[in-house]
Amino acid sequence: MRHTLTILCILVCQSFVFAQDCNNILLGEIIDFHDKTPLADAIIQVKGNKEQVYSDEFGKFTIKNLCNGSIELEISHPECSTRFIMVEINGNTHKKITLEHHLEELNEVKVIGSTINKTNSAQEKTLKTEQLERFGSSNLGDALKQINGVSSLNTGSNIVKPVIQGLSGSRVLILNNGTRMQDMEWGAEHAPNIDINAANKVTIVKGSAALQYGGDAIGGIILLDQNRIPKKDTIYGKTLVNGVSNGQGGNISTELTKAYENGFYVKGQASYKKLGDVEAPDYVLSNTGVSQFGASINFGKLGFESGWSAYYSYFDTNIGILSASHIGNVDDLITAINSDEPSKISDFTYDIKEPRQNVKHHLGKLKYYKRFEGLGKLNIQYDIQQNHRFEYDIRVGDDKGKASLDLKLTTQTLAADINIDAFEKQKFSFGILGRYQENFPNPETGVRRLIPDYEKVDFGVFATTEYKFSDATTLDAGIRYDYSKIDAQKFYITSRWEERGYDEDYSDIVVSDRSTQLLTNPKFSYHNFSASAGLKHRFSNENQFRFNYSLAQRAPNPSELFSDGLHHSAARIELGDLRIKSETSHRLSLSLGKDTYTWGYEVSPYYNLISDFILLEPTGVEFSLRGAFPVWEYRQTDARLLGVDASIYNNWTNNWRTDHKFSIVKGKDRTKNEALINIPSARLQNQITFAKQEWNNFNISLQSEYVFKQNEYIDNIMVYSPQQDQEVELDINTPPSAYHLLKLDSEMKFDLKNTKALTVGLGINNLLNTEYRDYLNRQRYFTDDLGRSFTLRLKLNY
Amino acid sequence: MIKRNTILKNIKKVSLIAFSSIALISCSDDDDAPEEQNEEEVITTVIVKLTPEAGGTAVTLMSKDDDGADGPNAPVITVENLAANTIYNGTITLLNETESPAEDITLEVAEEDDDHQFFYAVSGAISNTEYTDMDEDGNPVGITFTLSTTDAGAATLGVTLRHEPKKPNDGTLTDAGGATDVEQTFSVTVE
């Protein structure tokens, strides 16, 4: 025993002594040799040491625990040639390093934009690979909630739609590897068909300032990108395994890249996820399992002056919808809202029964680029996607197992853009795009089509510029025009046609009268304009200021125009309106921030004025022989969103850090002078992290998340309850109470032989097993949200 | 170098094909009308016929919804008055009147009676209902039943048809489960 103690003492004392001598910090700053702009995402490695650090968005990095003396740094940046420099460490040291940054376009792998920042003046944030990997067994929506100002609209825990500063659905564009996803984002229970394991980094641009990607991103843009592939002979990969206690499943994901000196590369990736029924603190949420498969392959040749790449990805998901949320009519809904527990609780199972969804998404892309000396770079891209969506309801008899909804959406896009960067102070970008989309609702379902047959053609053209006014100030501006034409063939029940008043306004689009139904041919065109202007300024005290104004217009989606009838999976009647026109957003945003080694902050207020804002809200009930069903109608109003995302962090010591984030958004219907429906609650996040590099990169963090009660909401509706034979209040809009969740996460990384590494992580979500319901979860009427869950993750890099 | 050129050429070809295919698809005018779709096995009419056990004129309660669950119009309900302190023999009939002649859905229910059950809920001056039919397993179906009234007053008769309920069940809708095909409540006067 005494020996052990002695040895322990020697070890501890030694490390103490060692730490004493080598406790210096190198604070570095990486800037472009030419224009002195900071370079983010550079990789800095001390020679003879495996540890790598990355420069932040201000080009800064820190390396801790250095001994006095000279060290050699290897600095590589995806857009620059690698540089080796000697640095003399003498106490805490500061070093400015310049890199030749003009290789970027020569070495292009990435699709569009730049890794440094997607925009000059908009509010934006990026999640890196390590942050995404923690959500490997979860989904994109949950991962994005790490970004301040991003929340989610859920249908259970597997259907998670990102909400950016209060806006979601068609107002949030998702670019998967440079291709705009066309996956029926219009439905509240349609999650993005994205495998989070296929992305290496995800950037959110809040608002519509990034015009090159689309003019209708009134909420924002989510960009999923791949890491750059080095131009050298190499092969590397990683495999991740996650085990999750709540749901008793997990996922496995693997990725392999082979690259050659001549620029050729091939990268493959696949992942599989399986979870059974998840659990609330007190009961099983029956039929909430999920199984998901995703795979992608990417190859190409990246030359000095030109290059090409091909990409294909496949995504297939099968999601169970909570049994208890399958309700028959309004009385069932009233019963469900008034009861504390879901009506159906069964034993845990991996089986996924009806109601359920199955979605398959194929995406193929070809890209070619060529650089013209003294001008800039031309990109041409063609992509094709098919989104095939099935929704299975509980059906009986001959229809058992037959889908109630079967939609096949096929989209092809051809786009070209040219980036002119030959001028020293000013950059230009011009682009043009054509898109053709076809929707086919399969009539075999035996259920009237919720979304009709349609063909849609889009055409877009944009021009943007960035002007470097001074070393500290950069201005940007851009304009965009989009034309969109939709040509649908839709059956209306004659009584609905008349109830909507279409017989007066749209009698000319009736093709034929089939007694109880009318076949119509709605053809609508939309001309949308968008624009953006802003500036970024860096003060000498390292504060950075960004201001942006954006104008955006969005054409109504097929759901907003054509929905009509009983949506079986939601047990509600949804009514679109042919009269709906484009909505227009004027958005002002400011951002003031600072990012230093010791501390940093960011305050980003915004004001979004949206005229003809399209929303869906409950308006009453309709009766049929099957009972009464709640009616949800689309309407347009003038809306206003006002909010702020604020964050601050502090490194108290080398090992202790705290992070604090707060976001709030207030939505108002300016026409009716009342609240807007489905605006996320205010949210406060506090996190404390302990990290120690010497202990195999050990870090542990405890996160507290307090979600306030949404106290601005629209009135409940009065409905006639056949069962109670009287008018009763349908408590469909009252938000649930505030809640507080704790989350623990820890990680260690072990270096293995031959540059291999094993990372082990353990996480606990909802540590205290708190019972809660969230305002933006459509299943809040029926059940509590998820209880405690342990996650174990293993990552092997090779 | 030759290889590279070939690849480039191919790329160009592909882009050309892509361009022209877009152009082609955009121009092709496939305005073939999609096929019309009607809800399958739609029930438009529910008729409850109540004949006094002791004989006399039958009373008819009817609910009719021509535009189905997707249509905006509520069912039209017509009722007649019941007599106080009377036992009635009841039969229920379901029709699909979108077809001509009207299709009798009750026959289908009778054929698959082990997969169906009517549930009756009463209040006010109707005291109770009792099943008078059963399926081959001896469980109630409810196409025929008896209904008893009390002293004069207001009353309601609720009718629910469940498809594939749990059978046997304890007589409540919650226990029975299954899918709701019909749910109607008739408000009547007992005089």
Coordinates of N, CA, C and O in Angstrom, one line a residue, chain B residues 66-155:
Chain B
D66 N -73.9 14.0 -48.1 CA -73.6 13.7 -49.5 C -72.2 13.9 -49.9 O -71.7 13.3 -50.8
D67 N -71.5 14.9 -49.2 CA -70.1 15.2 -49.7 C -69.0 14.5 -48.9 O -67.9 14.8 -49.0
G68 N -69.4 13.6 -48.0 CA -68.4 12.8 -47.3 C -67.6 13.5 -46.3 O -67.8 14.7 -46.0
A69 N -66.5 12.9 -45.8 CA -65.7 13.5 -44.8 C -64.9 14.6 -45.3 O -64.5 15.5 -44.5
D70 N -64.5 14.6 -46.6 CA -63.7 15.7 -47.2 C -64.5 16.9 -47.5 O -64.0 18.0 -47.7
G71 N -65.8 16.7 -47.6 CA -66.7 17.9 -48.0 C -67.0 18.7 -46.8 O -67.0 18.3 -45.7
P72 N -67.4 20.0 -47.1 CA -67.6 21.0 -46.0 C -69.0 20.8 -45.4 O -69.2 21.2 -44.2
N73 N -69.9 20.2 -46.1 CA -71.3 20.2 -45.6 C -71.5 19.2 -44.5 O -71.0 18.0 -44.6
A74 N -72.2 19.6 -43.4 CA -72.5 18.7 -42.3 C -73.6 17.8 -42.7 O -74.4 18.1 -43.6
P75 N -73.7 16.6 -42.1 CA -74.8 15.7 -42.4 C -76.1 16.4 -42.0 O -76.2 17.1 -41.1
V76 N -77.1 16.0 -42.8 CA -78.5 16.5 -42.5 C -79.2 15.5 -41.7 O -79.3 14.3 -42.2
I77 N -79.7 15.8 -40.6 CA -80.3 14.9 -39.7 C -81.8 15.1 -39.6 O -82.2 16.3 -39.5
T78 N -82.6 14.0 -39.9 CA -84.0 14.2 -39.7 C -84.5 13.1 -38.7 O -84.0 12.0 -38.7
V79 N -85.4 13.6 -37.8 CA -85.8 12.6 -36.8 C -87.4 12.7 -36.6 O -88.0 13.7 -37.1
E80 N -87.9 11.7 -36.0 CA -89.3 11.7 -35.7 C -89.5 11.4 -34.2 O -88.5 10.9 -33.6
N81 N -90.6 11.8 -33.6 CA -90.8 11.6 -32.2 C -91.0 10.2 -31.8 O -91.6 9.4 -32.6
L82 N -90.5 9.8 -30.6 CA -90.8 8.4 -30.1 C -91.9 8.5 -29.1 O -92.2 9.6 -28.5
A83 N -92.5 7.4 -28.8 CA -93.6 7.3 -27.8 C -93.0 6.9 -26.4 O -92.0 6.2 -26.4
A84 N -93.6 7.5 -25.4 CA -93.1 7.2 -24.0 C -93.3 5.7 -23.6 O -94.3 5.1 -24.1
N85 N -92.5 5.2 -22.7 CA -92.6 3.9 -22.1 C -92.9 2.8 -23.2 O -93.9 2.1 -23.0
T86 N -92.1 2.8 -24.2 CA -92.3 1.9 -25.3 C -91.1 1.1 -25.6 O -90.0 1.7 -25.5
I87 N -91.2 -0.1 -26.0 CA -90.1 -0.9 -26.4 C -90.1 -1.0 -28.0 O -91.2 -1.3 -28.5
Y88 N -89.0 -0.6 -28.6 CA -88.9 -0.6 -30.1 C -88.0 -1.7 -30.5 O -87.0 -2.0 -29.9
N89 N -88.3 -2.3 -31.7 CA -87.3 -3.2 -32.4 C -86.6 -2.3 -33.4 O -87.2 -1.6 -34.2
G90 N -85.3 -2.2 -33.2 CA -84.5 -1.3 -34.1 C -83.7 -2.1 -35.2 O -83.2 -3.2 -34.9
T91 N -83.6 -1.5 -36.4 CA -82.6 -2.0 -37.4 C -81.9 -0.8 -37.9 O -82.4 0.3 -38.0
I92 N -80.6 -1.0 -38.3 CA -79.9 0.1 -38.8 C -79.4 -0.2 -40.2 O -79.1 -1.4 -40.6
T93 N -79.5 0.8 -41.1 CA -79.1 0.6 -42.5 C -78.1 1.7 -42.9 O -78.3 2.9 -42.6
L94 N -77.0 1.3 -43.6 CA -76.0 2.2 -44.1 C -76.1 2.2 -45.6 O -76.1 1.1 -46.2
L95 N -76.1 3.3 -46.2 CA -76.2 3.4 -47.7 C -75.0 4.2 -48.3 O -74.6 5.2 -47.6
N96 N -74.6 3.8 -49.5 CA -73.8 4.7 -50.3 C -74.6 5.2 -51.4 O -74.8 4.5 -52.4
E97 N -75.1 6.4 -51.3 CA -76.0 7.0 -52.3 C -75.2 7.7 -53.4 O -75.9 8.4 -54.2
T98 N -73.9 7.7 -53.4 CA -73.2 8.3 -54.5 C -73.3 7.4 -55.7 O -73.0 7.7 -56.8
E99 N -73.6 6.1 -55.5 CA -73.8 5.2 -56.6 C -75.3 5.0 -56.9 O -76.1 5.3 -56.0
S100 N -75.6 4.6 -58.1 CA -77.0 4.5 -58.4 C -77.2 3.2 -59.1 O -76.6 2.9 -60.1
P101 N -78.1 2.3 -58.6 CA -78.9 2.5 -57.4 C -77.9 2.5 -56.1 O -76.8 2.0 -56.2
A102 N -78.5 3.0 -55.0 CA -77.7 3.1 -53.8 C -77.2 1.8 -53.3 O -77.9 0.8 -53.5
E103 N -75.9 1.7 -52.9 CA -75.4 0.5 -52.4 C -75.7 0.3 -50.9 O -75.5 1.3 -50.2
D104 N -76.1 -0.9 -50.5 CA -76.4 -1.1 -49.1 C -75.2 -1.7 -48.4 O -74.8 -2.8 -48.5
I105 N -74.5 -0.8 -47.7 CA -73.3 -1.1 -47.0 C -73.6 -2.1 -45.8 O -72.7 -2.8 -45.4
T106 N -74.8 -2.1 -45.3 CA -75.1 -2.9 -44.2 C -74.9 -4.4 -44.5 O -74.5 -5.2 -43.7
L107 N -75.1 -4.7 -45.8 CA -74.9 -6.1 -46.2 C -73.4 -6.5 -46.0 O -73.2 -7.6 -45.6
E108 N -72.5 -5.6 -46.3 CA -71.1 -5.9 -46.1 C -70.8 -6.1 -44.6 O -70.0 -6.9 -44.3
V109 N -71.4 -5.2 -43.8 CA -71.2 -5.3 -42.4 C -71.6 -6.7 -41.9 O -71.0 -7.3 -41.1
A110 N -72.8 -7.1 -42.4 CA -73.4 -8.4 -42.0 C -72.5 -9.5 -42.4 O -72.3 -10.5 -41.7
E111 N -71.9 -9.4 -43.6 CA -71.1 -10.4 -44.1 C -69.8 -10.6 -43.3 O -69.4 -11.7 -43.0
E112 N -69.2 -9.4 -42.9 CA -68.0 -9.4 -42.1 C -68.4 -9.1 -40.6 O -67.7 -8.2 -40.0
D113 N -69.4 -9.7 -40.1 CA -69.9 -9.3 -38.8 C -68.9 -9.5 -37.7 O -69.0 -8.8 -36.7
D114 N -68.0 -10.4 -37.8 CA -67.0 -10.6 -36.8 C -66.0 -9.5 -36.8 O -65.2 -9.4 -35.8
D115 N -66.0 -8.6 -37.8 CA -65.0 -7.5 -37.9 C -65.7 -6.2 -37.6 O -65.1 -5.1 -37.8
H116 N -67.0 -6.2 -37.2 CA -67.7 -5.0 -37.0 C -68.5 -5.0 -35.8 O -68.9 -6.1 -35.3
Q117 N -68.8 -3.9 -35.2 CA -69.8 -3.8 -34.1 C -70.4 -2.4 -34.0 O -69.6 -1.4 -34.1
F118 N -71.7 -2.3 -33.9 CA -72.3 -1.0 -33.6 C -72.4 -0.8 -32.1 O -72.6 -1.8 -31.4
F119 N -72.2 0.4 -31.7 CA -72.3 0.8 -30.3 C -73.3 1.8 -30.1 O -73.4 2.8 -30.9
Y120 N -74.2 1.7 -29.2 CA -75.3 2.6 -29.0 C -75.1 3.3 -27.6 O -74.9 2.6 -26.6
A121 N -75.2 4.6 -27.6 CA -75.1 5.4 -26.3 C -76.4 6.1 -26.2 O -76.9 6.8 -27.1
V122 N -77.1 6.0 -25.0 CA -78.4 6.7 -24.8 C -78.3 7.6 -23.7 O -77.5 7.5 -22.8
S123 N -79.2 8.6 -23.7 CA -79.3 9.5 -22.6 C -80.8 10.0 -22.5 O -81.5 9.9 -23.5
G124 N -81.1 10.7 -21.4 CA -82.5 11.3 -21.3 C -83.6 10.2 -21.2 O -83.5 9.2 -20.5
A125 N -84.6 10.4 -22.0 CA -85.8 9.6 -21.9 C -85.7 8.2 -22.7 O -86.6 7.5 -22.8
I126 N -84.5 7.9 -23.2 CA -84.3 6.6 -23.7 C -83.5 5.8 -22.6 O -82.4 6.3 -22.2
S127 N -84.0 4.7 -22.1 CA -83.3 4.1 -20.9 C -82.2 3.2 -21.4 O -81.1 3.2 -20.8
N128 N -82.4 2.4 -22.4 CA -81.3 1.5 -22.8 C -81.6 0.9 -24.1 O -82.6 1.0 -24.7
T129 N -80.5 0.2 -24.6 CA -80.6 -0.6 -25.9 C -80.0 -1.9 -25.6 O -79.2 -2.1 -24.7
E130 N -80.5 -2.9 -26.3 CA -79.9 -4.3 -26.2 C -79.7 -4.9 -27.5 O -80.5 -4.7 -28.4
Y131 N -78.6 -5.6 -27.7 CA -78.3 -6.2 -28.9 C -79.3 -7.4 -29.1 O -79.6 -8.1 -28.2
T132 N -79.7 -7.6 -30.4 CA -80.5 -8.8 -30.6 C -79.9 -9.7 -31.7 O -80.6 -10.6 -32.2
D133 N -78.7 -9.4 -32.1 CA -78.0 -10.3 -33.1 C -76.6 -10.6 -32.6 O -76.1 -9.9 -31.7
M134 N -76.0 -11.6 -33.2 CA -74.6 -11.9 -32.9 C -73.9 -12.5 -34.1 O -74.5 -13.0 -35.0
D135 N -72.6 -12.4 -34.0 CA -71.8 -13.0 -35.0 C -71.6 -14.5 -34.7 O -72.1 -15.0 -33.7
E136 N -70.8 -15.2 -35.6 CA -70.7 -16.7 -35.4 C -70.0 -17.0 -34.1 O -70.1 -18.2 -33.6
D137 N -69.3 -16.1 -33.5 CA -68.6 -16.4 -32.2 C -69.5 -16.0 -31.0 O -69.0 -16.1 -29.9
G138 N -70.7 -15.6 -31.3 CA -71.6 -15.3 -30.2 C -71.4 -13.9 -29.6 O -71.9 -13.5 -28.6
N139 N -70.7 -13.0 -30.4 CA -70.5 -11.6 -29.9 C -71.5 -10.7 -30.6 O -71.9 -10.9 -31.8
P140 N -71.9 -9.6 -29.9 CA -72.9 -8.8 -30.5 C -72.4 -8.0 -31.8 O -71.3 -7.8 -31.9
V141 N -73.4 -7.7 -32.7 CA -73.1 -7.0 -33.9 C -73.8 -5.6 -33.8 O -73.2 -4.6 -34.0
G142 N -75.1 -5.7 -33.6 CA -75.9 -4.4 -33.5 C -76.6 -3.9 -34.7 O -77.0 -2.8 -34.7
I143 N -76.7 -4.8 -35.7 CA -77.5 -4.4 -36.9 C -79.0 -4.3 -36.4 O -79.8 -3.5 -36.9
T144 N -79.4 -5.3 -35.6 CA -80.7 -5.2 -34.9 C -80.5 -5.1 -33.4 O -79.5 -5.6 -32.9
F145 N -81.5 -4.5 -32.8 CA -81.4 -4.2 -31.4 C -82.8 -3.8 -30.9 O -83.7 -3.6 -31.7
T146 N -82.9 -3.7 -29.6 CA -84.2 -3.2 -29.0 C -83.8 -1.9 -28.3 O -82.7 -1.7 -27.8
L147 N -84.8 -1.0 -28.2 CA -84.6 0.3 -27.5 C -85.8 0.6 -26.7 O -87.0 0.3 -27.1
S148 N -85.6 1.0 -25.4 CA -86.7 1.3 -24.5 C -86.7 2.7 -24.1 O -85.7 3.3 -23.8
T149 N -87.9 3.3 -24.1 CA -88.1 4.7 -23.7 C -88.7 4.7 -22.3 O -89.3 3.8 -21.9
T150 N -88.5 5.8 -21.6 CA -89.1 6.0 -20.3 C -90.3 7.1 -20.5 O -90.9 7.2 -21.6
D151 N -90.5 7.8 -19.4 CA -91.6 8.9 -19.5 C -91.1 9.9 -20.5 O -89.9 10.0 -20.9
A152 N -92.0 10.8 -20.9 CA -91.8 11.8 -22.0 C -90.6 12.7 -21.6 O -90.4 12.9 -20.4
G153 N -89.9 13.2 -22.6 CA -88.8 14.1 -22.4 C -87.8 14.1 -23.5 O -88.1 13.4 -24.5
A154 N -86.7 14.8 -23.4 CA -85.7 14.9 -24.5 C -84.8 13.7 -24.3 O -84.6 13.1 -23.2
A155 N -84.2 13.2 -25.4 CA -83.4 12.0 -25.4 C -82.3 12.1 -26.5 O -82.5 12.9 -27.5

